[in-house]
Short mmCIF file of C-alpha atoms and ligand atoms in Angstrom, two decimals:
data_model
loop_
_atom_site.label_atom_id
_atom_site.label_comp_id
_atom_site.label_asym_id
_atom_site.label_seq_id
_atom_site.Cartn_x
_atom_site.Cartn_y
_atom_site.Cartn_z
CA UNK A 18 -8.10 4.04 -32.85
CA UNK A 19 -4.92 6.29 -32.84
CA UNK A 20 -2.72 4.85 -30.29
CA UNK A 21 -0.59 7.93 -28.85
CA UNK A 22 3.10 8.07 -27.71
CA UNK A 23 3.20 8.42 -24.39
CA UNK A 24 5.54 8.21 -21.54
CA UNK A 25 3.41 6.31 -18.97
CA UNK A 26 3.60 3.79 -21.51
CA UNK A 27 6.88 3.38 -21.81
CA UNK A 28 8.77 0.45 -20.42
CA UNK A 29 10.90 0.94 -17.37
CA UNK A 30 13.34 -1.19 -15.91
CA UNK A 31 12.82 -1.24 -12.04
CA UNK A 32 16.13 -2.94 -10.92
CA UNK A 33 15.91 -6.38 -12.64
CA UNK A 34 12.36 -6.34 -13.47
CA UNK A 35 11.87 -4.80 -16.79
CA UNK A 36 7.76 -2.91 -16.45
CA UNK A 37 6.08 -3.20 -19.50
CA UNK A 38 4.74 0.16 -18.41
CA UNK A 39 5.31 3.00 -15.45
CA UNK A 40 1.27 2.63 -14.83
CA UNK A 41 1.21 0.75 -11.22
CA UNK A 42 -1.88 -0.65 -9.83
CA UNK A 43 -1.66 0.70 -6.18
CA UNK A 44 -3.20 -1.39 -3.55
CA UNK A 45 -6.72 -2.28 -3.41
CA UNK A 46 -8.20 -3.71 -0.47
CA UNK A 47 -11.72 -5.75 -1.61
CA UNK A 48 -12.60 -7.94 0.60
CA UNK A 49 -13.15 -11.07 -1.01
CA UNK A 50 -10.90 -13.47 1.25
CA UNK A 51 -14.28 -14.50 2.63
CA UNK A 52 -13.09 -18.06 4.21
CA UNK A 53 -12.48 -18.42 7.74
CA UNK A 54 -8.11 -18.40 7.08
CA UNK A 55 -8.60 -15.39 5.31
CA UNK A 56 -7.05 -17.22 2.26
CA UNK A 57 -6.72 -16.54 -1.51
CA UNK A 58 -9.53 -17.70 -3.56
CA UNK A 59 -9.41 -18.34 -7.12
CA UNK A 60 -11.59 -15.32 -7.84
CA UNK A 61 -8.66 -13.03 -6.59
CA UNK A 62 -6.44 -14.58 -8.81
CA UNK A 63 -8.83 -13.79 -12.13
CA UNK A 64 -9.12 -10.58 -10.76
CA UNK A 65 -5.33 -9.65 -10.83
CA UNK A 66 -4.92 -11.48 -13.46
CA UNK A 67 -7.61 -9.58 -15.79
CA UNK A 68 -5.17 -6.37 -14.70
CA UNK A 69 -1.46 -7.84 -15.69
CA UNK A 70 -0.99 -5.33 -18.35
CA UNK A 71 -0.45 -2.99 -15.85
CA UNK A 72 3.46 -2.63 -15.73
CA UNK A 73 3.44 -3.66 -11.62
CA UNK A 74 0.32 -4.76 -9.20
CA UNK A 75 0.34 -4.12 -6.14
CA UNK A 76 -1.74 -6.87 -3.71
CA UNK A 77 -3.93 -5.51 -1.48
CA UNK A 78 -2.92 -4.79 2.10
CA UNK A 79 -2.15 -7.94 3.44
CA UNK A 80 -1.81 -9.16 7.05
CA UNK A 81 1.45 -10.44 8.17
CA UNK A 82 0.25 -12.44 11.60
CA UNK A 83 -3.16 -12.92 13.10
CA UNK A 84 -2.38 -10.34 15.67
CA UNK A 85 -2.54 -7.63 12.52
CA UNK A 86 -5.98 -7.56 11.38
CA UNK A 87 -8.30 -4.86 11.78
CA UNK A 88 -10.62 -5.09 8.14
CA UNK A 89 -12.77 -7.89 7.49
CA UNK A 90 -12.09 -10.73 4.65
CA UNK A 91 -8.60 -8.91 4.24
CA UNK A 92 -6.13 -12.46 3.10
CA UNK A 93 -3.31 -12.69 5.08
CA UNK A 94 0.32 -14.48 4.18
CA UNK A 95 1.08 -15.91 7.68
CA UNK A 96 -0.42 -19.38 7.17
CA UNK A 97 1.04 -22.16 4.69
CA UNK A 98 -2.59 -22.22 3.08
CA UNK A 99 -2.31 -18.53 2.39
CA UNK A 100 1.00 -19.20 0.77
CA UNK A 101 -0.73 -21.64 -1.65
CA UNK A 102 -3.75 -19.41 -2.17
CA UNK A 103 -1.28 -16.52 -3.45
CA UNK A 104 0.68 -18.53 -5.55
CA UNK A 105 -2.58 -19.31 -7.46
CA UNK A 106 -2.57 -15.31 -7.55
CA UNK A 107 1.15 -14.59 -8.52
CA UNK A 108 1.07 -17.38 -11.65
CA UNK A 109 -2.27 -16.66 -13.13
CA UNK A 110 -0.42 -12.96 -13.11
CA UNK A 111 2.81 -13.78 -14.40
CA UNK A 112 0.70 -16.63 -16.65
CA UNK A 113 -0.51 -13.26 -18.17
CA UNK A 114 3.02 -11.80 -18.63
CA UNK A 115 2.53 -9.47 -15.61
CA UNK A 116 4.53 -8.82 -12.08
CA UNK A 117 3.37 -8.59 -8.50
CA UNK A 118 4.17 -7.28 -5.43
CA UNK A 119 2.95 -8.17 -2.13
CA UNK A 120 1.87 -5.08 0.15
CA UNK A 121 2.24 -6.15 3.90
CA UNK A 122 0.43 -4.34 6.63
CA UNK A 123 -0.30 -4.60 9.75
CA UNK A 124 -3.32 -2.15 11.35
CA UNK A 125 -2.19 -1.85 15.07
CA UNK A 126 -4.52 0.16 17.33
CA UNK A 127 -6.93 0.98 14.15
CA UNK A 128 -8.76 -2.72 14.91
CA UNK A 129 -11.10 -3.92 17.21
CA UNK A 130 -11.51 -6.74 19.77
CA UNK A 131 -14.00 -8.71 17.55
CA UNK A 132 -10.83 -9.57 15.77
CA UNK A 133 -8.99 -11.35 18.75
CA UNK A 134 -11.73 -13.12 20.64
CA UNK A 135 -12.35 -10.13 22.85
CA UNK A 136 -8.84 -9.12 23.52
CA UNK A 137 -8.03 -5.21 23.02
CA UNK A 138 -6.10 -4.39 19.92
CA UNK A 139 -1.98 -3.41 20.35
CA UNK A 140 -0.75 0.49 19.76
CA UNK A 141 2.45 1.99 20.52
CA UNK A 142 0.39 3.62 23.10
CA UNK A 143 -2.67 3.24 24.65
CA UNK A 144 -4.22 5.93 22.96
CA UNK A 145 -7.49 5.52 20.73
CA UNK A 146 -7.12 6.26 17.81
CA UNK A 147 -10.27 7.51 17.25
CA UNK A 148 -11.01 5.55 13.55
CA UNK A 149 -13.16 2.71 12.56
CA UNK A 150 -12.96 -1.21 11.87
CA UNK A 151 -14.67 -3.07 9.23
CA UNK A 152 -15.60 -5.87 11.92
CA UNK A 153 -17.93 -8.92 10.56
CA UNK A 154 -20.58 -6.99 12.22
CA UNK A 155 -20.57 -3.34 9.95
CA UNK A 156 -17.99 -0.72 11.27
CA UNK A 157 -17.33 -0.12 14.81
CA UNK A 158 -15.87 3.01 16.73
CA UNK A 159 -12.06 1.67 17.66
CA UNK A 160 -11.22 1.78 21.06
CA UNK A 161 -8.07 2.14 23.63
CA UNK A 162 -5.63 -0.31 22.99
CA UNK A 163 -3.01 -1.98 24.78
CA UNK A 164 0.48 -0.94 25.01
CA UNK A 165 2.90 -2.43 22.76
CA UNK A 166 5.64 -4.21 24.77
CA UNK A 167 9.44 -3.99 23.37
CA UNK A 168 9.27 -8.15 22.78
CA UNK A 169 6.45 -7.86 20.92
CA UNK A 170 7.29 -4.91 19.00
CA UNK A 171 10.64 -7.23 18.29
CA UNK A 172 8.14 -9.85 17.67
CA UNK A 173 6.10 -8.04 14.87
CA UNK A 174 9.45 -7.27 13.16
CA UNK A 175 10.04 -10.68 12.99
CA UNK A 176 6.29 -11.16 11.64
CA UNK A 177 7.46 -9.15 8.64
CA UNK A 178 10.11 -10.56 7.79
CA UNK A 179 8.17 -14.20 8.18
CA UNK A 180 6.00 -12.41 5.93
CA UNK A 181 8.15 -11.31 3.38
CA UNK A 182 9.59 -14.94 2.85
CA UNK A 183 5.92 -16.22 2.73
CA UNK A 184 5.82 -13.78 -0.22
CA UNK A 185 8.69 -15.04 -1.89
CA UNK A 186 7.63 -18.60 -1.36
CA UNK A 187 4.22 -17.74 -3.07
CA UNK A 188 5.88 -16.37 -5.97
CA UNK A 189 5.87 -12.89 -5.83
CA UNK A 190 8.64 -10.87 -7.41
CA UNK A 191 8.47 -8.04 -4.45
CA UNK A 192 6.95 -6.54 -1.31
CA UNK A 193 5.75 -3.08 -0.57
CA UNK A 194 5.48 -1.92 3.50
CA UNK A 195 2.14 -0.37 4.49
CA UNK A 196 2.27 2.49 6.22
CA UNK A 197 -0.32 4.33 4.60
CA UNK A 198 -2.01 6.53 6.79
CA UNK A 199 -4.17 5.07 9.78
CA UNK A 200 -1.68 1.60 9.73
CA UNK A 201 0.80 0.14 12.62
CA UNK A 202 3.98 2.47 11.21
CA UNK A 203 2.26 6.09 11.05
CA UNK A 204 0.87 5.54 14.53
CA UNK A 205 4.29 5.11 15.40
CA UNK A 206 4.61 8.48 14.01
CA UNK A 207 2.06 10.52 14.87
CA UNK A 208 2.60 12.45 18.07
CA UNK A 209 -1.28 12.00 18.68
CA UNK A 210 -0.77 7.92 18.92
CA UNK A 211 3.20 7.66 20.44
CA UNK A 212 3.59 9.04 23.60
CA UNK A 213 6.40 6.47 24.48
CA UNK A 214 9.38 7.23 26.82
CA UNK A 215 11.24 4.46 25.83
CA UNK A 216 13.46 3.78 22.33
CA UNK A 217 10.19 3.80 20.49
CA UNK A 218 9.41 6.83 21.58
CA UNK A 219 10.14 10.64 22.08
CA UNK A 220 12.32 12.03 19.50
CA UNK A 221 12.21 11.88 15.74
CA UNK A 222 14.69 9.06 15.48
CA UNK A 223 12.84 6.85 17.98
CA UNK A 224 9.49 7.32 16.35
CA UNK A 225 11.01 6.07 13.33
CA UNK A 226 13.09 3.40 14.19
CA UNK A 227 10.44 0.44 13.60
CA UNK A 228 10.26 1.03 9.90
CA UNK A 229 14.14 0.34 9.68
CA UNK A 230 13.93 -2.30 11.96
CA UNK A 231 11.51 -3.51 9.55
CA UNK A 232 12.91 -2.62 6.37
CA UNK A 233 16.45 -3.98 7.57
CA UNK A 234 14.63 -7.51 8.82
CA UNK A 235 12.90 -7.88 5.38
CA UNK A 236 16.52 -7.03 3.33
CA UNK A 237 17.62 -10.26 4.46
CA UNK A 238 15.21 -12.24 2.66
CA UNK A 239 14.84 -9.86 -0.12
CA UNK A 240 17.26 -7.81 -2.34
CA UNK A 241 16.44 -3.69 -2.25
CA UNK A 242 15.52 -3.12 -5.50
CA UNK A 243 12.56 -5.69 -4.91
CA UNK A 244 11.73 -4.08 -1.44
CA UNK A 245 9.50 -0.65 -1.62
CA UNK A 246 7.49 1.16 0.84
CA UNK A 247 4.27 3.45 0.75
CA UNK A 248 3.18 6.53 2.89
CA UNK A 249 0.55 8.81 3.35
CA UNK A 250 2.07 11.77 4.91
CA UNK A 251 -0.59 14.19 4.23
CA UNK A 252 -3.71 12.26 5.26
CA UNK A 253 -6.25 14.17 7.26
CA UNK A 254 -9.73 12.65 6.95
CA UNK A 255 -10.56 9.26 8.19
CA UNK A 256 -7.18 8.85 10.17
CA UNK A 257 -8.98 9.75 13.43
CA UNK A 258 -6.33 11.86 15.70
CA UNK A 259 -3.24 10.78 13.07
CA UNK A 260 -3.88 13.58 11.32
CA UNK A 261 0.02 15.57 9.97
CA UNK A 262 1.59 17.44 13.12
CA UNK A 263 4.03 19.69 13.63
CA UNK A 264 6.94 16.50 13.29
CA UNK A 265 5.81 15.66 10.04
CA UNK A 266 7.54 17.25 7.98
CA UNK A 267 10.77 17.02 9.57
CA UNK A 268 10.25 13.20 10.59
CA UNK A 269 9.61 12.77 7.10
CA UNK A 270 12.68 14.47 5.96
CA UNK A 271 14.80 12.29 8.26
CA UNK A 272 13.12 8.87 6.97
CA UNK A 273 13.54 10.04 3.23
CA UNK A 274 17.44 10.70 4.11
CA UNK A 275 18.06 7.64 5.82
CA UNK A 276 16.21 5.85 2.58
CA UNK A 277 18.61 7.21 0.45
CA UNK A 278 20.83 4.75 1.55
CA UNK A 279 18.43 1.86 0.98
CA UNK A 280 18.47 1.49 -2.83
CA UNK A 281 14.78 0.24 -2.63
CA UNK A 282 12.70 -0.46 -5.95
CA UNK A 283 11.02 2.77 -5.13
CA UNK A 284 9.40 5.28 -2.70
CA UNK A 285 5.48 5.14 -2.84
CA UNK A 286 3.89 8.53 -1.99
CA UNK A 287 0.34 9.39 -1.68
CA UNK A 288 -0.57 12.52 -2.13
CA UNK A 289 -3.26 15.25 -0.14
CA UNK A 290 -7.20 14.34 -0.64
CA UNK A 291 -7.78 17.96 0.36
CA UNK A 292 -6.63 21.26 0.43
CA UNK A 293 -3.41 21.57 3.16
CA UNK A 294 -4.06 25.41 4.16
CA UNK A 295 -4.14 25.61 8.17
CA UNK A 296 -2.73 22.30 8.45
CA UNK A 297 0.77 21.36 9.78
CA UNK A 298 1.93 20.53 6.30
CA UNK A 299 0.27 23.84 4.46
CA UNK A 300 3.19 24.82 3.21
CA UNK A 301 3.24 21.18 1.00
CA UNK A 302 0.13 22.72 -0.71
CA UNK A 303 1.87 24.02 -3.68
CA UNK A 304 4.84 21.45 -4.29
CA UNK A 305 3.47 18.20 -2.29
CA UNK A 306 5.21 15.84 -5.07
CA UNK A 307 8.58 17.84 -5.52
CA UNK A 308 9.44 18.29 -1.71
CA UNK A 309 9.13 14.23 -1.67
CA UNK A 310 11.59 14.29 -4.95
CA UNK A 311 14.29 16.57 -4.15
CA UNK A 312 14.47 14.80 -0.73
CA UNK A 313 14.70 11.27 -1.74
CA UNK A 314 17.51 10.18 -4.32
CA UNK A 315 16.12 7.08 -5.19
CA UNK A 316 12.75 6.23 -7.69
CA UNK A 317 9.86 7.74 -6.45
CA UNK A 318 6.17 6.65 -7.21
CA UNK A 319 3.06 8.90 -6.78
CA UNK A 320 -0.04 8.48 -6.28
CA UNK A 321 -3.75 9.83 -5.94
CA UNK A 322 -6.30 10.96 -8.32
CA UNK A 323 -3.77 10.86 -11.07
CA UNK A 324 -5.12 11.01 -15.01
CA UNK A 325 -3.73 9.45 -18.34
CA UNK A 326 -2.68 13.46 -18.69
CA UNK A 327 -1.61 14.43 -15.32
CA UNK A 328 0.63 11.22 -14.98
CA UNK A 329 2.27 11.63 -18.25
CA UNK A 330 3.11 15.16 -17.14
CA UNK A 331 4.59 14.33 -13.91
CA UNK A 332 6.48 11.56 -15.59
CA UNK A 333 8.08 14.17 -18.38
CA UNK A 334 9.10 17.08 -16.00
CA UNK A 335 11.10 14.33 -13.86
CA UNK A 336 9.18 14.54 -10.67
CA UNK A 337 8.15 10.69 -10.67
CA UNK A 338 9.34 7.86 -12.51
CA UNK A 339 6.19 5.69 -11.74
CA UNK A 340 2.39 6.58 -11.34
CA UNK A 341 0.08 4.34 -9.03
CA UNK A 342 -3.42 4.37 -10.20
CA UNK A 343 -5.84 2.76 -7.83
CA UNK A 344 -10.00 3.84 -8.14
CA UNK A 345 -9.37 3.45 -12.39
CA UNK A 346 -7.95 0.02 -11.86
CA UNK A 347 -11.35 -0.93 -10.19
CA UNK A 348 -13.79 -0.53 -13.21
CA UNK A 349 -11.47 -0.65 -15.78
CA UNK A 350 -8.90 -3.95 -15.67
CA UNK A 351 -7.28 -3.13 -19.29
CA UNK A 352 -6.60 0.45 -17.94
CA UNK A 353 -3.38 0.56 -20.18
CA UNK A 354 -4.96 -0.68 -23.36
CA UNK A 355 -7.52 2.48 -22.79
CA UNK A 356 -5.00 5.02 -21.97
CA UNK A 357 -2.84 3.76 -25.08
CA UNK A 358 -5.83 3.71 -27.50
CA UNK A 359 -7.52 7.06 -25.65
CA UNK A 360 -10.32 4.79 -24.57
CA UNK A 361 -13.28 6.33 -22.20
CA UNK A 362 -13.18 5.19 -18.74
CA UNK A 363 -15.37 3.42 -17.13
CA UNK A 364 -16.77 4.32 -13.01
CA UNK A 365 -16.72 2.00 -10.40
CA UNK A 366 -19.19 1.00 -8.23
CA UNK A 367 -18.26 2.06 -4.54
CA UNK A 368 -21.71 -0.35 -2.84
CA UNK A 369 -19.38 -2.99 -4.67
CA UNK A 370 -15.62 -2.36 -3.47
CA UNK A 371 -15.66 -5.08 -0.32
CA UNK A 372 -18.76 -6.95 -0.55
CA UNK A 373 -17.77 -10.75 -1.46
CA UNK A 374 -18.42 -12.04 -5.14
CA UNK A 375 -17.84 -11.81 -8.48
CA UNK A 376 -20.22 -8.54 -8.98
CA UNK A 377 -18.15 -5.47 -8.94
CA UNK A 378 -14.61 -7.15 -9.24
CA UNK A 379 -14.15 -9.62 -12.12
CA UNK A 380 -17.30 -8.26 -14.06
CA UNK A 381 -15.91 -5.20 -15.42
CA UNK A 382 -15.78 -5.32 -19.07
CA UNK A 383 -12.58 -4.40 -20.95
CA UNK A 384 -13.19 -1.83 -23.54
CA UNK A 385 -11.12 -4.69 -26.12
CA UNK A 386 -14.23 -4.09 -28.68
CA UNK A 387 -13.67 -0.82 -28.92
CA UNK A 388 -10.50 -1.12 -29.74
CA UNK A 389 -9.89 -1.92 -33.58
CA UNK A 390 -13.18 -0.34 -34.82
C1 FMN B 426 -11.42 0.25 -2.23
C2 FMN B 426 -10.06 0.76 -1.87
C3 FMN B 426 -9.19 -0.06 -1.14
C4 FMN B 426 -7.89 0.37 -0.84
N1 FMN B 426 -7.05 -0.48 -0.18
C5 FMN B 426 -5.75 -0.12 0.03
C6 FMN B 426 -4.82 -1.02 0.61
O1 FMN B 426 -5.12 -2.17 0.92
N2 FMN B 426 -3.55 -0.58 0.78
C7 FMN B 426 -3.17 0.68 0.42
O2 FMN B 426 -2.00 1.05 0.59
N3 FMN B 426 -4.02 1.55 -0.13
C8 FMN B 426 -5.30 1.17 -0.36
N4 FMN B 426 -6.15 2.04 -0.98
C9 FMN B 426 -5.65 3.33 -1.48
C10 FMN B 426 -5.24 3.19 -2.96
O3 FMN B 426 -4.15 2.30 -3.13
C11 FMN B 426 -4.79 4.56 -3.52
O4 FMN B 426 -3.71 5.03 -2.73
C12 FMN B 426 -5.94 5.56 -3.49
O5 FMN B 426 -7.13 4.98 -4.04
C13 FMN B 426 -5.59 6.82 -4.30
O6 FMN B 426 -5.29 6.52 -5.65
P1 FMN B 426 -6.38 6.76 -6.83
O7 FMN B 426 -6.78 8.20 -6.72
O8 FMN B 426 -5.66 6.46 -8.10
O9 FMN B 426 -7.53 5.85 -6.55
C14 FMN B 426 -7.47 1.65 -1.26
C15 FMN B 426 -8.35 2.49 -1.96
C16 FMN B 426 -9.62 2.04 -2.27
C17 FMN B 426 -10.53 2.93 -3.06
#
């Protein structure tokens, strides 16, 4: 099989960590933490493990305090337990010559009492969101949360930091903030979910302000270059009433400036699901992935639906230097071998994607066979 030069292939040094590719496995939330403190099981750690030759993995979302959950049989990394489950995780990855970096979320207002004994999830305002949990019992409607108080907003800073130095305890070699659409940090955002008068509220710079309290509280247990963060700033369906406003773009513009400063390992950006015309951000439609670049100085990633094709061309004209891939990694864990060999791809199963067990995660075959016919 003719193995073809290609750039997505390529190593890339990312700070100190040398890639042995620029294909990133983007998070994957699955669902198989199915123990009562939501720990690492062994079964994760084959299943990232049967994916190392991707040149980075990204853990799935990953709770950084009880008060943070929203998804059912999502792990968390607030618990010394946890700590030892992931380091099962990080060393059957780097056992396999691969790196890993923990994503840490937290889901805010997007959760539902069935999470906290009955208590009402915590917003920045108390605003429903209007989206769904995965609650032990199926999905349920979210509802109107409670306010956010300034100590505890403090408080969940302080969570992610905890949480970052949990990571680096369990062996990881980075962390990536979630703020993909529908988490804590866009609902901070939105205008539809913030309607705060105080300094987490209001203007542009106050609706922001969390993530650098965030990112600053995490750069003190990690250097930059292994710190990264991931947005969604074109998100429409399933975010409920967090759908792009009229701030967006301009809110956006200020974060990516003050990032500049930041020397992080990279900017993560997701790009549109659907088609932008008549939304707040239309006029993203035809350069989504370029605005992001010539805003932010630093390494940008990208992500959504991207091909073997598409991401080597995105890599060559300059607009990225890395390419997430998230559905492919599902069905297919040696997703590098078959875009280096110009393998066929294999689908994944969606009945599969959070339903506990092996079936549908760690019994994907890799097309290895095929390989040297
Ligand atoms: C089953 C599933 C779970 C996901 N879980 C997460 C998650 O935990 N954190 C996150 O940032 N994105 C999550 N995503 C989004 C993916 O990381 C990625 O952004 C999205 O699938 C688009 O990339 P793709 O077109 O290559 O699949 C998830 C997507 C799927 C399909």
């Amino acid at each position: 099989m003719k193995n073809t030069p290609q750039i997505l292939l390529e190593e890339y040094q990312l700070g100190d960590l040398k890639l042995k590719n620029r294909m990133v496995m983007s998070s994957l939330t699955r669902g198989r933490a199915a123990n009562k403190g939501l720990v690492p099981t062994s079964l994760m750690a084959e299943y990232y493990a049967q994916r190392a030759s991707a040149g980075l993995i990204l853990s799935e979302g990953t709770w950084v305090s009880s008060k943070s959950i929203g998804f059912i049989n999502v792990p968390g990394i607030y618990t010394p337990e946890q700590i030892e489950g992931w380091k099962m995780v990080t060393k059957a990855v780097h056992d396999k010559g691969g790196l890993i970096f923990s994503q840490l979320g937290h889901i805010g207002s997007a959760s539902h009492p069935d999470f906290f004994d009955g208590e009402l999830p915590v917003g920045p305002s108390a605003i429903n969101p209007q989206t769904r949990s995965y609650t032990p019992e199926g999905f349920k409607d979210s509802l109107t949360p409670r306010e956010f108080t300034v100590p505890e907003i403090k408080q969940t800073i302080q969570d992610y930091k905890k949480a970052a130095q949990n990571a680096k305890l369990a062996g990881f070699d980075g962390i990536e903030i979630h703020a993909q659409a529908g988490m804590l940090i866009p609902q901070f955002l939105s205008l539809a979910t913030n309607v705060r008068t105080d300094e987490y509220g209001g203007s542009i710079e106050n609706r922001s302000k969390i993530i650098f309290e965030i990112l600053d509280a995490v750069l003190e247990v990690w250097d930059s270059t292994r710190v990264a963060i991931k947005f969604t700033p074109a998100a429409i369906s399933n975010v409920g009433i967090m759908c792009p406003d009229e701030q967006t773009i301009p809110t956006f513009q200020y974060i990516l400036k003050k990032l500049n400063d930041y020397d992080l390992a990279y900017l993560h950006i997701v790009g549109p699901a659907e088609d932008l015309t008549g939304t707040a951000v239309e006029i993203l439609q035809d350069n989504y992935f370029s605005h992001f670049r010539n805003n932010y100085s630093g390494r940008l990633m990208v992500n959504l639906g991207f091909t073997q094709e598409s991401a080597n061309a995105i890599l060559s004209d300059g607009t990225a230097d890395l390419v997430s891939f998230g559905v492919p990694f599902i069905a297919n864990p040696d997703l590098a071998e078959r875009f280096r060999y110009n393998l066929p791809l294999s689908n994944s199963n969606p009945a599969t994607y959070y339903v506990d067990g092996e079936d549908g995660y760690t019994n994907y075959p890799t097309a290895g066979s095929v390989k040297n016919p």
